[in-house]
Short mmCIF file of C-alpha atoms and ligand atoms in Angstrom, two decimals:
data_model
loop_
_atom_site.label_atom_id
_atom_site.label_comp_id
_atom_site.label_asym_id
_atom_site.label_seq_id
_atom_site.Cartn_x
_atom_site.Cartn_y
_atom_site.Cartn_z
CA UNK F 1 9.39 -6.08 69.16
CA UNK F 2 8.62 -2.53 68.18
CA UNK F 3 11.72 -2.43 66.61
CA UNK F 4 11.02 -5.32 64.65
CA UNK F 5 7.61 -4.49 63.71
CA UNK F 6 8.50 -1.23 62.28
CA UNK F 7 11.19 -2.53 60.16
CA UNK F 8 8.38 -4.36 58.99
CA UNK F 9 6.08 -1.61 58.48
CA UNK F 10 8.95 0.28 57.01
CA UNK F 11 9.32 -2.28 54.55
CA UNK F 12 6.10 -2.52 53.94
CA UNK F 13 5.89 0.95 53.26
CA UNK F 14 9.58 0.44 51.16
CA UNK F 15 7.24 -1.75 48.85
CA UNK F 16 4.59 0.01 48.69
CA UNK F 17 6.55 3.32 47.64
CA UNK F 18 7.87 0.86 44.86
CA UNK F 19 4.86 -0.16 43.65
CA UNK F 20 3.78 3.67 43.59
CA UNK F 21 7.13 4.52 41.27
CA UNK F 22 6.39 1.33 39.63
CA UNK F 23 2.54 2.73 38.55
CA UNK F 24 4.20 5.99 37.74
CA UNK F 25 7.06 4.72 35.67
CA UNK F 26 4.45 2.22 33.93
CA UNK F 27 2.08 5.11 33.25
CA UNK F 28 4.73 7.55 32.01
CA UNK F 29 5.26 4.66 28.95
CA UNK F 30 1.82 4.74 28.39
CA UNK F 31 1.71 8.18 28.60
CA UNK F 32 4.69 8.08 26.10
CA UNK F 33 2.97 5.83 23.83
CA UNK F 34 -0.08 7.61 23.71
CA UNK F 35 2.05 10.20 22.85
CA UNK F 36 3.73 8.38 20.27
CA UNK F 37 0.64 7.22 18.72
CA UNK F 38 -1.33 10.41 18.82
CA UNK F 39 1.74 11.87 16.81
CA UNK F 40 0.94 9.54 14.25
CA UNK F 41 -2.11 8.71 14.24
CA UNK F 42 -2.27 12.95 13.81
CA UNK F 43 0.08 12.57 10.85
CA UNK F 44 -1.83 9.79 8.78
CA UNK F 45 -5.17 11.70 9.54
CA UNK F 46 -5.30 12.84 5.41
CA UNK F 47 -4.28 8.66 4.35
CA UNK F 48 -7.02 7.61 7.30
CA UNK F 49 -9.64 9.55 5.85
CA UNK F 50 -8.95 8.87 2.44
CA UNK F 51 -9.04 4.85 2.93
CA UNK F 52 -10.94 3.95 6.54
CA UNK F 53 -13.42 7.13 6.48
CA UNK F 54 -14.29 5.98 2.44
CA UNK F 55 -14.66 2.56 3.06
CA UNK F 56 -17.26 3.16 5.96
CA UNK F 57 -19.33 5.32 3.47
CA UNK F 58 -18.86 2.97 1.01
CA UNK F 59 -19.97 -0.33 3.65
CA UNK F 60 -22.98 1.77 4.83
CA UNK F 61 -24.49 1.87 1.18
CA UNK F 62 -23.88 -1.70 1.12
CA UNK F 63 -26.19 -4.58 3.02
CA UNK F 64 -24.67 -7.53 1.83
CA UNK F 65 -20.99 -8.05 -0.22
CA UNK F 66 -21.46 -8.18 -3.92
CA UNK F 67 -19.12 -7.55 -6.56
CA UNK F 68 -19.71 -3.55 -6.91
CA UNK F 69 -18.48 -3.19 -3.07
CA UNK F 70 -15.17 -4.80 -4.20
CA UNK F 71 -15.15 -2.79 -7.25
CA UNK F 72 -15.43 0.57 -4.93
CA UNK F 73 -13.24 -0.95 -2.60
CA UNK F 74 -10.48 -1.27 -5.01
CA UNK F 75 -11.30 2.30 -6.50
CA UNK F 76 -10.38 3.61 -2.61
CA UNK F 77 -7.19 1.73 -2.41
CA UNK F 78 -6.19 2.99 -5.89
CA UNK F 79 -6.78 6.91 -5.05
CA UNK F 80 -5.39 6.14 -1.81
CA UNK F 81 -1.45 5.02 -3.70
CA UNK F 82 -1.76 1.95 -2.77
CA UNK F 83 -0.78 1.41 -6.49
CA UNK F 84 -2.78 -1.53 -9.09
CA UNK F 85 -0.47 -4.36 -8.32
CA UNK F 86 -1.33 -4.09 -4.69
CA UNK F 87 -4.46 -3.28 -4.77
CA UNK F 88 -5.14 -6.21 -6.88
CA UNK F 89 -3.92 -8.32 -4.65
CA UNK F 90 -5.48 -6.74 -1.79
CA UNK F 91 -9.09 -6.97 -2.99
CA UNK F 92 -8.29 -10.99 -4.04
CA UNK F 93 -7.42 -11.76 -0.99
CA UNK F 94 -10.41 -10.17 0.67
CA UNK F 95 -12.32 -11.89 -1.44
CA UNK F 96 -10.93 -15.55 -0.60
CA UNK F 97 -10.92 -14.84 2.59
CA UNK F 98 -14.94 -13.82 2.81
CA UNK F 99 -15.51 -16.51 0.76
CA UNK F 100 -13.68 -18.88 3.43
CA UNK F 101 -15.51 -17.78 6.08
CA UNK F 102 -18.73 -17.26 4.17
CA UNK F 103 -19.07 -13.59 5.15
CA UNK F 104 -22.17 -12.02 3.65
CA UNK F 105 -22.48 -8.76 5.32
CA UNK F 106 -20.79 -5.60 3.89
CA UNK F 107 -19.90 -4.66 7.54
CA UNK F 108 -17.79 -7.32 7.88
CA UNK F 109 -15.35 -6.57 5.15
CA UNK F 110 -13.91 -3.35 7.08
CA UNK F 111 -12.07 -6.22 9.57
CA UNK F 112 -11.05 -8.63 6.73
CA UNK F 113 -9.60 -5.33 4.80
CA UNK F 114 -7.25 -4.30 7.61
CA UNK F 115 -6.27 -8.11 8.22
CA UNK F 116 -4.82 -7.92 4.58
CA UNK F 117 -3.19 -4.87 5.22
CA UNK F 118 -1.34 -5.54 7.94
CA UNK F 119 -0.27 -8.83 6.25
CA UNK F 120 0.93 -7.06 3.73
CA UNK F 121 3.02 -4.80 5.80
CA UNK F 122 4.06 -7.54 8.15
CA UNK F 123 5.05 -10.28 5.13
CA UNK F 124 8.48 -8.74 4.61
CA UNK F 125 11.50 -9.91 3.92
CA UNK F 126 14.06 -9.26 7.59
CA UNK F 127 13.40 -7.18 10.31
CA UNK F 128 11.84 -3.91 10.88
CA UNK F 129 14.51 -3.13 13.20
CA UNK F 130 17.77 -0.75 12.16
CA UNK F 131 20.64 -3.04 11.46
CA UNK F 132 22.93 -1.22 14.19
CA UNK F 133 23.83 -4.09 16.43
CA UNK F 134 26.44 -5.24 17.03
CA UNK F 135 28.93 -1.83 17.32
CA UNK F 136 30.34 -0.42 15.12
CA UNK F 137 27.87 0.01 12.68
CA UNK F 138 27.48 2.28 9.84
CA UNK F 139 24.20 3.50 8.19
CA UNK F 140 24.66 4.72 4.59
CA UNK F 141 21.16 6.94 3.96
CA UNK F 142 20.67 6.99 0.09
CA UNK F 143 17.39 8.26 -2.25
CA UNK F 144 16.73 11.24 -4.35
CA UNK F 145 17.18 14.89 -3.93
CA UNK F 146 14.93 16.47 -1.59
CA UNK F 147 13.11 13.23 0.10
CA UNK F 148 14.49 13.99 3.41
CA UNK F 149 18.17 12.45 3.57
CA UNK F 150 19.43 15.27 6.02
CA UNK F 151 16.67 15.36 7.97
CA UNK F 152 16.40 11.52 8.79
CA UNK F 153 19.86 11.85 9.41
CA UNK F 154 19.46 14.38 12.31
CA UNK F 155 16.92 12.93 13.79
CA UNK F 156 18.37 9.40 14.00
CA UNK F 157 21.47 11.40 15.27
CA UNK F 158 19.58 12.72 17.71
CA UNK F 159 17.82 9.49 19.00
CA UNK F 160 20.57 7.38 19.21
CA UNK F 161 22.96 10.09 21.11
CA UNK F 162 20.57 10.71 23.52
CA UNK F 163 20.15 6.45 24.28
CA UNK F 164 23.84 7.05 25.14
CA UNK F 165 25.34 5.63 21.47
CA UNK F 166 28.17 7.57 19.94
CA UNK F 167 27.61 9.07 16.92
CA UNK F 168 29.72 10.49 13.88
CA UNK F 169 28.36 11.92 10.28
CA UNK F 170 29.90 12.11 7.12
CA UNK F 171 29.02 14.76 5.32
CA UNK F 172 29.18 12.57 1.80
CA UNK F 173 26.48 15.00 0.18
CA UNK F 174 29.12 17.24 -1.53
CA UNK F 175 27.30 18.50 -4.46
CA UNK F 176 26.18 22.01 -3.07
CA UNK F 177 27.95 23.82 0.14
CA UNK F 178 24.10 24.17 1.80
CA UNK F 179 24.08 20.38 2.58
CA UNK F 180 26.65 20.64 4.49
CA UNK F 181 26.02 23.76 6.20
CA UNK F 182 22.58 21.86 6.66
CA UNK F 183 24.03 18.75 7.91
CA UNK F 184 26.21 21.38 10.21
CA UNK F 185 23.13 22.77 11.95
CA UNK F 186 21.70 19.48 12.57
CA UNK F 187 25.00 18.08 14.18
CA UNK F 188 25.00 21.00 16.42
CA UNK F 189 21.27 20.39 17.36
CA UNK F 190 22.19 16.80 18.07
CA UNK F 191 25.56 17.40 19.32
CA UNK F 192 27.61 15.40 17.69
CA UNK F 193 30.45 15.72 15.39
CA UNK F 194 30.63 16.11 11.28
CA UNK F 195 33.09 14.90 9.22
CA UNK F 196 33.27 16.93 6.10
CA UNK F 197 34.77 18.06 3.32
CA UNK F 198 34.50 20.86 0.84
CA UNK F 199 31.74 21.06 -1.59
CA UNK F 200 32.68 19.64 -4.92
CA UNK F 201 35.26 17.07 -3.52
CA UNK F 202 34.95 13.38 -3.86
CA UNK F 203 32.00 11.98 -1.32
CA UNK F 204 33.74 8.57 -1.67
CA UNK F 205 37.28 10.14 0.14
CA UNK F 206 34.50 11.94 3.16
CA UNK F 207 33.25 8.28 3.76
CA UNK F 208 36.78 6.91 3.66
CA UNK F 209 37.50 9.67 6.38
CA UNK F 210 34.79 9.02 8.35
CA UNK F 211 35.57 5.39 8.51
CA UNK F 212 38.59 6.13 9.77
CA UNK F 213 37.62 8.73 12.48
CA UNK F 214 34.87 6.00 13.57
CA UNK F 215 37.46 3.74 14.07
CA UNK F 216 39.94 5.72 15.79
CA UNK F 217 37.13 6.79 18.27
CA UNK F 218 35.78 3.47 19.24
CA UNK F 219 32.34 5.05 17.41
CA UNK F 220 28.99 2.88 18.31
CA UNK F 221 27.04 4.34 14.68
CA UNK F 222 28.56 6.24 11.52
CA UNK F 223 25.68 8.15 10.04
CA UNK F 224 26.56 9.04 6.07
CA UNK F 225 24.93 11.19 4.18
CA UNK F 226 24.67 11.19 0.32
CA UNK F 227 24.10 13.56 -2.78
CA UNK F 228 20.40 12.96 -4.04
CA UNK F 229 21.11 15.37 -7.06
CA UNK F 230 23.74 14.31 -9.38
CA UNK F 231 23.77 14.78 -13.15
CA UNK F 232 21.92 12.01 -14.25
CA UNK F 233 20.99 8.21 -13.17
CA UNK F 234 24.33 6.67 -13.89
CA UNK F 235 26.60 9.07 -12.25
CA UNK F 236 24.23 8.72 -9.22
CA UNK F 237 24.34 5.33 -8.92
CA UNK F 238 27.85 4.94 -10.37
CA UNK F 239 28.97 6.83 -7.07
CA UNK F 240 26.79 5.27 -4.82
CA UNK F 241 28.74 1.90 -5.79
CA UNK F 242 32.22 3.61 -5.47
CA UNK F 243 31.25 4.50 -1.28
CA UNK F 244 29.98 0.94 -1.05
CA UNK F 245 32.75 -0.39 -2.27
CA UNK F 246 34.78 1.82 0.05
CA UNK F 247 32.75 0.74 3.01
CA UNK F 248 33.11 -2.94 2.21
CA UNK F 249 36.78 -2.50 2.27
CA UNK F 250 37.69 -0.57 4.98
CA UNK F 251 34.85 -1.48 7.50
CA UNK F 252 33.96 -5.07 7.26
CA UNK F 253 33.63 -5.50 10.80
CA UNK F 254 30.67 -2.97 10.90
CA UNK F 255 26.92 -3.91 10.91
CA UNK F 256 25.46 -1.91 8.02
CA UNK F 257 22.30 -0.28 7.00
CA UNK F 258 21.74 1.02 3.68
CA UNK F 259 18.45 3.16 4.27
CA UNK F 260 16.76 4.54 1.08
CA UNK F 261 14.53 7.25 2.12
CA UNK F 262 11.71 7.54 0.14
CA UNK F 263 9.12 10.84 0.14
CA UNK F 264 5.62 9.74 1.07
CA UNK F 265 4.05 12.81 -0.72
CA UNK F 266 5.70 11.73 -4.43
CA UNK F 267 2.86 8.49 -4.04
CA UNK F 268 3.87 6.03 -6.83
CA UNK F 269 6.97 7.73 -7.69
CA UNK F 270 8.39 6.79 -4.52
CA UNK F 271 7.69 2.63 -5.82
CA UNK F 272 9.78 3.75 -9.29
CA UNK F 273 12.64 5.11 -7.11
CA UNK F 274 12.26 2.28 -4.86
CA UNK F 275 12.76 -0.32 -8.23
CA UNK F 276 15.47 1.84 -9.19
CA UNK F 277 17.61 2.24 -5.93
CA UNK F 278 17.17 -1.51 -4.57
CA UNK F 279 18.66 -2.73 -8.56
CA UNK F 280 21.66 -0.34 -8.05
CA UNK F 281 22.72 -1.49 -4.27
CA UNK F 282 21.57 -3.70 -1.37
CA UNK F 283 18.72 -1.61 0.44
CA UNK F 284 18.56 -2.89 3.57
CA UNK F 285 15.69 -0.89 5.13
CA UNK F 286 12.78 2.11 4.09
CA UNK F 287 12.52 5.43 5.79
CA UNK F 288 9.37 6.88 4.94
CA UNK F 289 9.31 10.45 5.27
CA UNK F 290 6.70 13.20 5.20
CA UNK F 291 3.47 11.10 6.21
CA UNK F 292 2.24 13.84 7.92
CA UNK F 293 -0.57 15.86 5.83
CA UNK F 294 -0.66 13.80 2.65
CA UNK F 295 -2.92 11.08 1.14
CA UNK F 296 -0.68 9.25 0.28
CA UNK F 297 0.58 7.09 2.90
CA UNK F 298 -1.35 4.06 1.20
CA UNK F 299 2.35 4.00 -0.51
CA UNK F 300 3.83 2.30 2.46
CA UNK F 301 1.63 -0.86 0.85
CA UNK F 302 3.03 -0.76 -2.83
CA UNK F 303 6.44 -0.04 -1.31
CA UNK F 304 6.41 -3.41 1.20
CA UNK F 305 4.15 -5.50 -1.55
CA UNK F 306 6.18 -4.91 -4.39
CA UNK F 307 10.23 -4.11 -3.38
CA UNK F 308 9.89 -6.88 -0.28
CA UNK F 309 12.12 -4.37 1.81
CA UNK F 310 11.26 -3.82 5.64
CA UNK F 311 10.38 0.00 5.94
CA UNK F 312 12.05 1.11 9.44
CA UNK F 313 11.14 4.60 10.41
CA UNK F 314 8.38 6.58 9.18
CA UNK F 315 8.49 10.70 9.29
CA UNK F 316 5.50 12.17 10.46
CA UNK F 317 7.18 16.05 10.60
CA UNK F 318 9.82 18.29 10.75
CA UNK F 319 10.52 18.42 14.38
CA UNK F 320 13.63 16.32 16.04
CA UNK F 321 11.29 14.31 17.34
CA UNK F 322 8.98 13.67 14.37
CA UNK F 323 10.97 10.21 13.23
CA UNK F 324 9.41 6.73 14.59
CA UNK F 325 10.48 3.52 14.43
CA UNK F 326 8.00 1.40 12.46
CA UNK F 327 5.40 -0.86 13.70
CA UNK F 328 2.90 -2.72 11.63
CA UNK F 329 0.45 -3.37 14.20
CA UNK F 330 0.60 0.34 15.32
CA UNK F 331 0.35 1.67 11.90
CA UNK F 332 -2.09 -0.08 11.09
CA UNK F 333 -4.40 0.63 14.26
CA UNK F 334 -3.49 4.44 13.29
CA UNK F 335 -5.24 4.19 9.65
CA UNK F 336 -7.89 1.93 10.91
CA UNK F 337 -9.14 2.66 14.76
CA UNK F 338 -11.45 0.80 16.17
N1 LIG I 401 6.52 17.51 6.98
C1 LIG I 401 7.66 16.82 6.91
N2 LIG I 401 8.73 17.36 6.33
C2 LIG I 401 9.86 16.64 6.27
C3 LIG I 401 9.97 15.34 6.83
N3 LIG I 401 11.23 14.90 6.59
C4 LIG I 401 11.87 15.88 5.94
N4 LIG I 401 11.06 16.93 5.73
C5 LIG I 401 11.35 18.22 5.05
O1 LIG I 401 11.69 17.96 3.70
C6 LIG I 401 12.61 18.93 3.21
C7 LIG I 401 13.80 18.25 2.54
O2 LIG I 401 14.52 17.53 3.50
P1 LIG I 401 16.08 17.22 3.41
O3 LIG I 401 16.41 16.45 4.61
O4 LIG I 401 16.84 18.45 3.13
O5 LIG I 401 16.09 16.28 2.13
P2 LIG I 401 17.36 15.64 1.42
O6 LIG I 401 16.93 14.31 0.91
O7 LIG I 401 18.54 15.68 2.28
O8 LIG I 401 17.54 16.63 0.17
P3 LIG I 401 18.85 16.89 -0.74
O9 LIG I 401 20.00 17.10 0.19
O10 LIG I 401 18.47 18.10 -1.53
O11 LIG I 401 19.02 15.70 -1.61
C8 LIG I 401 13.01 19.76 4.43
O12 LIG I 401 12.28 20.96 4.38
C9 LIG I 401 12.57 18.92 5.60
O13 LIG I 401 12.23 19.68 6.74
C10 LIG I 401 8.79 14.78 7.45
O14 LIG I 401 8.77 13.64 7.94
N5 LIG I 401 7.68 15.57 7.47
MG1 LIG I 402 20.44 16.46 2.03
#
């Protein structure tokens, strides 16, 4: 009896022990998404307080909705770089919306406003996800000098070796010796191995090797890096083409990820290399770097309203850590808290 009674107090306790590691494990996500979400909600602090903090002011002069409040509406959205276009649509689809549901107080335009937004950043075109499964894959990161290829790069390198993937880079930035030396450093950081050639050589023959090497070692992701600077337009995209077409050929059985990484600080500019990137190859996905301390992130809208490409990560620093995986619904809460 006793024995039997303790085995069933034992288990009892058994299950309750579980459902103490099961609290623990459940609050160590939530710690890990507070975590998460205080990172970024910390790095769009400039872009919150340039669109949520003006529109309060702006609602607070207001009683009831009239055509000015639009008006200063739009004006927020515009210094915020959420670009005309956008904000056009934006502001007419606040409207028809109010209208709809015969709104009349100013305070109730705050909710209708982020309702748009988030449509906007949810009514994409394919997933938010990286396009990494099935293994092998191979994630070609492409945009302009300076935006944060490299950096992306090591942090992604760094993410997906520590969730057990196997990673290889290709050094195919070989227009100066210091992106390589870079790319070096962050390897090492993220311990993983470089593929690379000397500076000057042909990128498309470092991707061609690093196909190769992927293959022969059964390798789950092959990162590439590319030149940002070349000497002009043509040349840039002329080459970009040439590793395509190298990728296409030798790894057709790889899932692949072209990620243009734009620079959240350039505002607009990053919508005009956007248009000029997604006409020159297939951009499969948006990394949006350097959110943290600029005004700017209203970009993210232009960029998902007008190119209809799914941005993936966003950049909110410098740190290994500093790269997320994009979330509408998160973003969104981050700009506009409740
Ligand atoms: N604050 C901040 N800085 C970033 C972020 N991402 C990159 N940077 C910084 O931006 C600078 C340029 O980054 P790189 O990764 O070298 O950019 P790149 O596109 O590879 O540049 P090139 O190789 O010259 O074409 C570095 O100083 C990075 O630390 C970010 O999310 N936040
Ligand atoms: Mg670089």
């Amino acid at each position: 009896m006793f024995e039997i009674f303790k085995k069933n107090k034992n288990q009892e306790d058994v299950k309750k022990d579980e459902k103490i590691e099961e609290t623990n494990y459940e609050e160590s996500v939530e710690d890990e998404k507070k975590g998460f979400f205080g990172k970024l909600k910390d790095g769009l602090e400039k872009t919150r307080r340039g669109i949520t903090s003006k529109v309060d002011d702006i609602i607070k002069q207001y009683q009831k909705i009239d055509e000015e409040l639009f008006e200063e509406l739009e004006e927020v959205l515009i210094m915020a770089d959420v670009g005309f276009e956008t904000t056009e649509k934006i502001i007419e689809n606040v409207k028809d919306k109010v209208r709809e549901r015969k709104l009349t107080e100013a305070s109730d335009v705050k909710g209708v406003l982020k309702e748009e937004l988030k449509e906007i950043l949810e009514n994409v075109d394919g997933s938010s996800k990286l396009n990494i499964e099935p293994s092998p894959s191979v994630i070609l990161v492409v945009g302009v000098n300076g935006v944060g290829k490299t950096t992306t790069i090591g942090k992604l390198a760094y993410r997906y070796r520590n969730k057990g993937k196997s990673i290889l880079i290709a050094a195919g930035d070989t227009f100066r010796a210091a992106a390589i030396e870079q790319l070096n450093e962050w390897t090492t950081r993220a311990n993983v191995d470089l593929i690379s050639h000397k500076e000057g050589s042909d990128p498309a023959a470092v991707i061609f090797d690093g196909i190769q090497a992927a293959k022969a070692r059964e390798t789950d992701i092959l990162i590439c890096d590319t030149a940002g600077r070349l000497h002009n337009k043509k040349n840039l995209m002329n080459e970009l083409n040439k590793i395509m077409r190298i990728v296409e050929r030798e790894y057709p059985e790889a899932t692949k990820e072209i990620l243009l990484v734009l620079d959240a600080t350039t505002g607009q500019n990053a919508v005009m290399q956007a248009k000029v990137f997604k006409e020159a190859c297939n951009i499969s996905g948006i990394a949006l770097t350097k959110l943290d301390g600029t005004a700017k992130g209203g970009v993210i809208f232009a960029v998902q309203s007008e190119l209809n490409v799914p941005v993936k990560l966003v950049g909110v620093g410098e740190g290994v850590d500093d790269l997320q995986e994009f979330d509408s619904e998160t973003f969104i809460d981050a700009i506009f808290p409740e």
